[in-house]
mmCIF file of C-alpha atoms and ligand atoms in Angstrom:
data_model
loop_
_atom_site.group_PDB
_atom_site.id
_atom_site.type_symbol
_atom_site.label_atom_id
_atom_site.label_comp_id
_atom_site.label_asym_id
_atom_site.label_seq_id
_atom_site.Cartn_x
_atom_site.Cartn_y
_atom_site.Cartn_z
ATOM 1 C CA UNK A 1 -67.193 108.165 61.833
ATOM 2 C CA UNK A 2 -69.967 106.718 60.745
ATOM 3 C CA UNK A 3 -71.816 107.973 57.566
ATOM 4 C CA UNK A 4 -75.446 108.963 57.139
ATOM 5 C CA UNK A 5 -77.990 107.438 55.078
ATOM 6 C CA UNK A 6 -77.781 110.451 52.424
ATOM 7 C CA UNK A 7 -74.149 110.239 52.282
ATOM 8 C CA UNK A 8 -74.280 106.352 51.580
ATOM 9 C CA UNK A 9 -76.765 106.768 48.916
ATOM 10 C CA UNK A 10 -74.775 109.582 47.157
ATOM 11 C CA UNK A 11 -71.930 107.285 47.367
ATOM 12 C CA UNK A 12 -73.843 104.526 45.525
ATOM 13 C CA UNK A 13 -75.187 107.000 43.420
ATOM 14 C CA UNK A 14 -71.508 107.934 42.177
ATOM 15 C CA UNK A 15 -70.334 103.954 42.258
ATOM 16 C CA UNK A 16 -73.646 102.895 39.820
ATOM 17 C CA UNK A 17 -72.658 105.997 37.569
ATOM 18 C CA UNK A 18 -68.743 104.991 37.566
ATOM 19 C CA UNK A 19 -70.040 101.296 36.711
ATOM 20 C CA UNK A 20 -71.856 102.180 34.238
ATOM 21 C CA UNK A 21 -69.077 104.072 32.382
ATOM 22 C CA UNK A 22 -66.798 100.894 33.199
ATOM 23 C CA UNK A 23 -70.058 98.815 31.202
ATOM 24 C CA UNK A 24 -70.213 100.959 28.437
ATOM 25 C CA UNK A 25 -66.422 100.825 28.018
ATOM 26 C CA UNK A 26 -66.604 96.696 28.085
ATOM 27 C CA UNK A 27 -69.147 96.935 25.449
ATOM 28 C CA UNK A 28 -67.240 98.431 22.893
ATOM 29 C CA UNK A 29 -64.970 95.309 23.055
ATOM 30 C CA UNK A 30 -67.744 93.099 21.963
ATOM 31 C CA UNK A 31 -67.338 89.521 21.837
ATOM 32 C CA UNK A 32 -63.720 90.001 21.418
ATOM 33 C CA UNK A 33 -63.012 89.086 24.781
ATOM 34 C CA UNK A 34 -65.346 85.651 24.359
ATOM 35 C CA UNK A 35 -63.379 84.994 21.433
ATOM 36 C CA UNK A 36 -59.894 85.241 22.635
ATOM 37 C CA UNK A 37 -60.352 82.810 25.107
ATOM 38 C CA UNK A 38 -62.432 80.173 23.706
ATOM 39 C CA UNK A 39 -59.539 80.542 20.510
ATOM 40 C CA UNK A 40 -56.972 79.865 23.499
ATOM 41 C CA UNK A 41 -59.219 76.998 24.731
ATOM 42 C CA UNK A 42 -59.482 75.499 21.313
ATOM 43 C CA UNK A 43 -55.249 75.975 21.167
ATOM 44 C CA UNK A 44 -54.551 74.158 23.839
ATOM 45 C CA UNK A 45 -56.918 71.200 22.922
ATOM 46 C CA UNK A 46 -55.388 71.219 20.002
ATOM 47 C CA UNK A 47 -51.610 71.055 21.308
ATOM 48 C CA UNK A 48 -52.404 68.856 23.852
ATOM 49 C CA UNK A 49 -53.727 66.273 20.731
ATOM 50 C CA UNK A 50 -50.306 67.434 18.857
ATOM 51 C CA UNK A 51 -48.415 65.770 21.770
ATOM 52 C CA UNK A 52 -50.526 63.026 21.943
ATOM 53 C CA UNK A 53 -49.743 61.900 18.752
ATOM 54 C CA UNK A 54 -46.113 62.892 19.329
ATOM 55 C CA UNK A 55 -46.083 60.261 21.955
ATOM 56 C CA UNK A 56 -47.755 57.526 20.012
ATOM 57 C CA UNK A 57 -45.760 57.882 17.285
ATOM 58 C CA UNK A 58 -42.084 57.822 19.573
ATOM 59 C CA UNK A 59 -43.746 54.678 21.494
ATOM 60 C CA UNK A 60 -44.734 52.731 17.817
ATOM 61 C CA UNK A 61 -40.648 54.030 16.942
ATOM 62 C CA UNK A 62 -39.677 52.019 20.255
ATOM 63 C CA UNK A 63 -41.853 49.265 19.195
ATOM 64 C CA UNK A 64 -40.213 48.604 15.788
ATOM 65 C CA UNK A 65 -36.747 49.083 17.163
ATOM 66 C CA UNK A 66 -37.277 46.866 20.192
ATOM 67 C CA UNK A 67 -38.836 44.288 16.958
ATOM 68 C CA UNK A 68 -35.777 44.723 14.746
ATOM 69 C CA UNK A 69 -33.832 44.327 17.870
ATOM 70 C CA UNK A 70 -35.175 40.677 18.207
ATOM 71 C CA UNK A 71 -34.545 40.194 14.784
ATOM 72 C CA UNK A 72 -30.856 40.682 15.245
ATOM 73 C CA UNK A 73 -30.500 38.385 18.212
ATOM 74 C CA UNK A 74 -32.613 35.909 15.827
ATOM 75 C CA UNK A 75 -30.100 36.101 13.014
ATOM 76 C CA UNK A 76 -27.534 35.486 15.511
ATOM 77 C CA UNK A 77 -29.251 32.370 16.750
ATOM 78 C CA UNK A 78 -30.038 30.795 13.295
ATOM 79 C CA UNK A 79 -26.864 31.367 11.983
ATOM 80 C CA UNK A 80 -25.649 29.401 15.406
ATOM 81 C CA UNK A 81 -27.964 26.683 14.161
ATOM 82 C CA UNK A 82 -26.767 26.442 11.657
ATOM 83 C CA UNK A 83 -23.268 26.001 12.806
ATOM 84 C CA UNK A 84 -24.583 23.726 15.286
ATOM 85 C CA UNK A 85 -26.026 21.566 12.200
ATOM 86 C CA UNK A 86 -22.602 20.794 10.488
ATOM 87 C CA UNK A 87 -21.403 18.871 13.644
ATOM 88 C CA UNK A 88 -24.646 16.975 14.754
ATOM 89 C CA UNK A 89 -23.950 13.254 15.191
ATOM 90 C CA UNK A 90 -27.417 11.891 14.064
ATOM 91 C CA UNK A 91 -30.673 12.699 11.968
ATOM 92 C CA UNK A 92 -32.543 13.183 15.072
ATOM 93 C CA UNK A 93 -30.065 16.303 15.848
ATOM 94 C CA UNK A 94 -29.814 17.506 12.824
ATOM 95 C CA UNK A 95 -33.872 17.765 12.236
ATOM 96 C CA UNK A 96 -34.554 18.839 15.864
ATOM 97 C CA UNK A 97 -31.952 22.152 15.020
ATOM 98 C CA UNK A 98 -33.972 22.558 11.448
ATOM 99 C CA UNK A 99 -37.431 22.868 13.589
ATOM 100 C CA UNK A 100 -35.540 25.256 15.999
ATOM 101 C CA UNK A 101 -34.748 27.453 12.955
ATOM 102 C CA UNK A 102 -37.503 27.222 10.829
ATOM 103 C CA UNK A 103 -39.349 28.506 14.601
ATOM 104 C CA UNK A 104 -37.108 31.667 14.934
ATOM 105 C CA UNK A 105 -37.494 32.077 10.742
ATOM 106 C CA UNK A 106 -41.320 32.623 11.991
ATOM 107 C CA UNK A 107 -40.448 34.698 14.838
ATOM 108 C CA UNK A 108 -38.977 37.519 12.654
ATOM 109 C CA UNK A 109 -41.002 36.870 9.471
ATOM 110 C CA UNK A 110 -44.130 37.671 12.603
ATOM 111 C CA UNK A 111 -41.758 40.869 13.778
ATOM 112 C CA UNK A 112 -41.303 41.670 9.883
ATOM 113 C CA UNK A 113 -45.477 41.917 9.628
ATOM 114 C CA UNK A 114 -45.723 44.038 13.051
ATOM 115 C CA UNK A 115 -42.795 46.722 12.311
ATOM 116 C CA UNK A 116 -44.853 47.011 8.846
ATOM 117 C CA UNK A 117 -48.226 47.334 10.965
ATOM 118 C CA UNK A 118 -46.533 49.959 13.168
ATOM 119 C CA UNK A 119 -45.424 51.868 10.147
ATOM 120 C CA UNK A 120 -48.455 51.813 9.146
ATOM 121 C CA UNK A 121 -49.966 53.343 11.857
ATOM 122 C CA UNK A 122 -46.891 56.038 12.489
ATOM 123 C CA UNK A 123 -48.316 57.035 9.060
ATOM 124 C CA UNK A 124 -51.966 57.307 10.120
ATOM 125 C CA UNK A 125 -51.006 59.331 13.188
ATOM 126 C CA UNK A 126 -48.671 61.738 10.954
ATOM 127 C CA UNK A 127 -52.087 62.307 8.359
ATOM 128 C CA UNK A 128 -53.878 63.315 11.363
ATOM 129 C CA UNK A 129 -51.421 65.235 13.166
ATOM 130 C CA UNK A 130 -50.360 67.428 9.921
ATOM 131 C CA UNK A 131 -54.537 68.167 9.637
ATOM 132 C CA UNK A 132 -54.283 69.267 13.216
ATOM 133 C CA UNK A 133 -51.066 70.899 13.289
ATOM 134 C CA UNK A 134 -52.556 73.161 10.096
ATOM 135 C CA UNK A 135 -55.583 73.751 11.678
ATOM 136 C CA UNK A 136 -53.877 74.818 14.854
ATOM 137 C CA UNK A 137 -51.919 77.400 12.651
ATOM 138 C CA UNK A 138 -55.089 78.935 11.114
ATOM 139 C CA UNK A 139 -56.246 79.358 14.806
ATOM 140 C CA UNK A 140 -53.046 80.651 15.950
ATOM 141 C CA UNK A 141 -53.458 83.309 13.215
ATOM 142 C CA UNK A 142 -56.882 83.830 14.440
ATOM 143 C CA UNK A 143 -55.820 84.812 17.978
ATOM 144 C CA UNK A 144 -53.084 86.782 16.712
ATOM 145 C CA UNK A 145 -55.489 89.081 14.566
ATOM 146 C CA UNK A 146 -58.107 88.993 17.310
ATOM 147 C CA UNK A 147 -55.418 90.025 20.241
ATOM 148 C CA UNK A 148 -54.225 92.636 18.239
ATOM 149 C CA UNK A 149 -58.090 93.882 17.159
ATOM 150 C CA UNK A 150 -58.833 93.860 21.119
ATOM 151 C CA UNK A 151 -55.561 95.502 22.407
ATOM 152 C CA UNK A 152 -56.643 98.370 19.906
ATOM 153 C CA UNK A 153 -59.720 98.704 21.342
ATOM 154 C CA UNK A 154 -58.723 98.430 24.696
ATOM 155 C CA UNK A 155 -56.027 101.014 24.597
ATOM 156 C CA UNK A 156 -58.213 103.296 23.314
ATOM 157 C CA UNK A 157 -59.866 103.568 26.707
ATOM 158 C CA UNK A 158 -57.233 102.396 28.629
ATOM 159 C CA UNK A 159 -56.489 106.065 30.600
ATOM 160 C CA UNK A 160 -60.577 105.941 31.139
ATOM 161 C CA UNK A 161 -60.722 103.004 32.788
ATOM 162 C CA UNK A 162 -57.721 102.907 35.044
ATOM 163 C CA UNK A 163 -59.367 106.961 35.796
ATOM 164 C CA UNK A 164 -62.684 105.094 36.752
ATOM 165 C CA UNK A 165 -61.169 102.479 38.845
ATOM 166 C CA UNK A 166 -59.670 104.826 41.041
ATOM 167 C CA UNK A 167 -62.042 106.328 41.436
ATOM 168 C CA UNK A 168 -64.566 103.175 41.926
ATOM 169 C CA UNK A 169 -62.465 102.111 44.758
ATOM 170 C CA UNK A 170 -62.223 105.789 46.267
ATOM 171 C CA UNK A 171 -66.146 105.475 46.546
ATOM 172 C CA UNK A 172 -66.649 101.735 47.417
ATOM 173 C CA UNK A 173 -64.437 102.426 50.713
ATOM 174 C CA UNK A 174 -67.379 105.236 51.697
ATOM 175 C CA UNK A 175 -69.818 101.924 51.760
ATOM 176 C CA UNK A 176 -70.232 99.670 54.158
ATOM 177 C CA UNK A 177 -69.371 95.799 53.017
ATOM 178 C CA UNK A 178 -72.277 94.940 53.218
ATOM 179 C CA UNK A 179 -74.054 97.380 51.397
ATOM 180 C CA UNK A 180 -71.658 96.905 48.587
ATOM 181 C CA UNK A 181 -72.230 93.187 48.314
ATOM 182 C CA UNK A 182 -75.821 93.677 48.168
ATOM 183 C CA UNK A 183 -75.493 96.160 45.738
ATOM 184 C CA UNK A 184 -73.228 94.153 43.215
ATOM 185 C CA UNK A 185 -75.686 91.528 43.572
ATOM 186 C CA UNK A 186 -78.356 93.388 42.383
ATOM 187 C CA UNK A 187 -76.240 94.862 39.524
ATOM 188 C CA UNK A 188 -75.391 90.979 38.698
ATOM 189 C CA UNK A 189 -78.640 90.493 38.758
ATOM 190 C CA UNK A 190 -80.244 93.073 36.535
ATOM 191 C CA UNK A 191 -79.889 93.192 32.380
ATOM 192 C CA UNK A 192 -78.775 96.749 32.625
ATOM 193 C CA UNK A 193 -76.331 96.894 35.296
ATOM 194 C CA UNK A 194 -77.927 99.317 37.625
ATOM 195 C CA UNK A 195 -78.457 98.668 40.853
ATOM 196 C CA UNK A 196 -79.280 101.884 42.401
ATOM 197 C CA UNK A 197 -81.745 104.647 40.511
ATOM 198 C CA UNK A 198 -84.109 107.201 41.072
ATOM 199 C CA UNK A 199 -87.507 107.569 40.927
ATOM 200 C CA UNK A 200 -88.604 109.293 37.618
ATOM 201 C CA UNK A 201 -92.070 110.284 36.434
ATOM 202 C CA UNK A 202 -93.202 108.617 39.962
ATOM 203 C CA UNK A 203 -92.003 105.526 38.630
ATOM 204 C CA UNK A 204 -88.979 103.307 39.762
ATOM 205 C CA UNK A 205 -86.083 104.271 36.930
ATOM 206 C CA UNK A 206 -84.971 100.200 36.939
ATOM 207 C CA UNK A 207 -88.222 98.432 36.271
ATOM 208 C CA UNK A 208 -90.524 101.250 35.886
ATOM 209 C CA UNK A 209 -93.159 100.109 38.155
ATOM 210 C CA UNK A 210 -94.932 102.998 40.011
ATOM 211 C CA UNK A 211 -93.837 104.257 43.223
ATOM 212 C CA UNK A 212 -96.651 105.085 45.662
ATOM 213 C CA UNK A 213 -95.988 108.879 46.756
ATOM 214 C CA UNK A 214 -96.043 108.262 50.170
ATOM 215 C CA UNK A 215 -93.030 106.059 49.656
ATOM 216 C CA UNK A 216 -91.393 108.304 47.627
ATOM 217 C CA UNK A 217 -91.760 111.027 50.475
ATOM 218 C CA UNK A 218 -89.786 108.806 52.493
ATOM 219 C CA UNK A 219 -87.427 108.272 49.912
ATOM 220 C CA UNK A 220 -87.057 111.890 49.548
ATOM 221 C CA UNK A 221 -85.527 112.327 52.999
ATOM 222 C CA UNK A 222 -83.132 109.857 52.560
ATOM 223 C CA UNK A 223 -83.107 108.650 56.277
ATOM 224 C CA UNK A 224 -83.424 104.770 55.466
ATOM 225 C CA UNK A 225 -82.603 102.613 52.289
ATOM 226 C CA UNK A 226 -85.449 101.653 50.181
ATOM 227 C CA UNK A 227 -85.495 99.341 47.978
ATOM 228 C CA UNK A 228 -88.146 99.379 44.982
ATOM 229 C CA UNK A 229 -90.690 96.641 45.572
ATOM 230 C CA UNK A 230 -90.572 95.045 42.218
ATOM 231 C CA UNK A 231 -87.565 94.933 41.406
ATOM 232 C CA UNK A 232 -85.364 95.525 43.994
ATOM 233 C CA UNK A 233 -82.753 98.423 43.239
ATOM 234 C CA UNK A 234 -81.869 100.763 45.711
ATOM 235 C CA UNK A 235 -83.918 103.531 45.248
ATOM 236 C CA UNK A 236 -81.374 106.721 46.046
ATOM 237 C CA UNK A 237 -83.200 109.909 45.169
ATOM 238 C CA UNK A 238 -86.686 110.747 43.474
ATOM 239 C CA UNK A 239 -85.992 112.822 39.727
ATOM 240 C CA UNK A 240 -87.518 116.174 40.654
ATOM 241 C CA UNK A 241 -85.448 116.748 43.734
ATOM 242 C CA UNK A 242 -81.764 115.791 42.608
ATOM 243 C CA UNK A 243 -81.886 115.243 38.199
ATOM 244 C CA UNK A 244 -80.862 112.001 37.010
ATOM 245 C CA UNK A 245 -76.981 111.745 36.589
ATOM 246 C CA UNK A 246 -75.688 112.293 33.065
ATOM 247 C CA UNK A 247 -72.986 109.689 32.014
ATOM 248 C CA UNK A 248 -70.048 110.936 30.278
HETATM 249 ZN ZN1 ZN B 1 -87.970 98.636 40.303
#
């Protein structure tokens, strides 16, 4: 069965003063909210540099092993060499061997410099990744304090709100879809979150611009939805006729 115009405007009526319960409840967390998550943000930025460095620091460790590796097989061919070098038959032998060895005696004094240059840097990455990792700490006991400051607050209206979401949702199904998008997009739209209002003092209760009285005759009966020329909010009731709901 479809519903009338009055009963669709008493519905909003009852959603916009649920909402605004559900508002006032979300203000008393503050910027807590805000906070938590841009703390998480910053965590995660900050792990995901953690790791980074992790990485570069295992890849310069594979990079000096892979150079001391070389340096092994080196020995091993110099002191071949130098075997080699007791039993050469001629000078020209003998000196070719000494400027094969004095190559690979480069070779590793050259892997020697770049295992020190990748120490170096391992060292670098550790400076910065102790600064993070304490920094990350400080923040983790950040969003620890602030989790436990907004679970406080939230629990103290916890009953409240799950109360008033029932209850939203028992109303919202009297409203057409429609209807109800238009309406949240008014309440998205407007500073103080109300979307449907009466008319008070002959003046719309959302922007306070005056309502001419022959419109508000017609608001009166409550046979179409109007909508307040200025601003747009639903204009449900005028003052004298039904008083302005009280919030809780
Ligand atoms: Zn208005």
């Amino acid at each position: 069965m479809e519903n009338t115009i009055a009963q669709k405007l008493d519905a909003l009526l009852k959603l916009q003063e649920i909402d605004s319960s559900l508002d006032e409840i979300l203000k008393t967390r503050g910027d807590l909210p805000e906070e938590v998550r841009d703390l998480e943000d910053e965590i995660v930025g900050f792990e995901t540099r953690l790791g980074k460095f992790k990485s570069e620091i295992a890849n310069l460790n594979t990079e000096i092993d892979n150079f001391k590796n070389a340096q092994k097989e080196g020995e091993k061919l110099i002191k071949k060499y130098k075997d080699q070098q007791m039993n050469v038959r001629n000078n020209r032998e003998y000196d070719a061997i000494t400027k094969e060895i004095e190559l690979q005696e480069l070779d590793m004094q050259l892997a020697d410099k770049k295992i020190n240059e990748a120490r170096a840097r391992i060292r670098l990455i550790e400076e910065d990744a102790n600064r993070a990792e304490s920094i990350l700490n400080e923040r983790n006991e950040d969003l620890k304090a602030k989790k436990n400051e907004l679970s406080v607050i939230t629990s103290e209206s916890e009953s409240e709100e799950k109360a008033l979401s029932a209850e939203r949702e028992k109303h919202a199904k009297k409203i057409e879809e429609r209807l109800l998008k238009s309406y949240q997009k008014i309440r998205d739209n407007s500073l103080n979150g109300l979307a449907v209002v009466h008319v008070q003092r002959g003046a719309c209760g959302g922007c306070f611009s005056i309502v001419p009285p022959q419109r508000q005759a017609d608001i009166r009966e409550r046979k179409k939805l109007i909508v307040c020329e200025h601003c747009g909010r639903i204009l449900a009731d005028v003052e004298s006729v039904q008083p302005v709901h009280q919030r809780r």
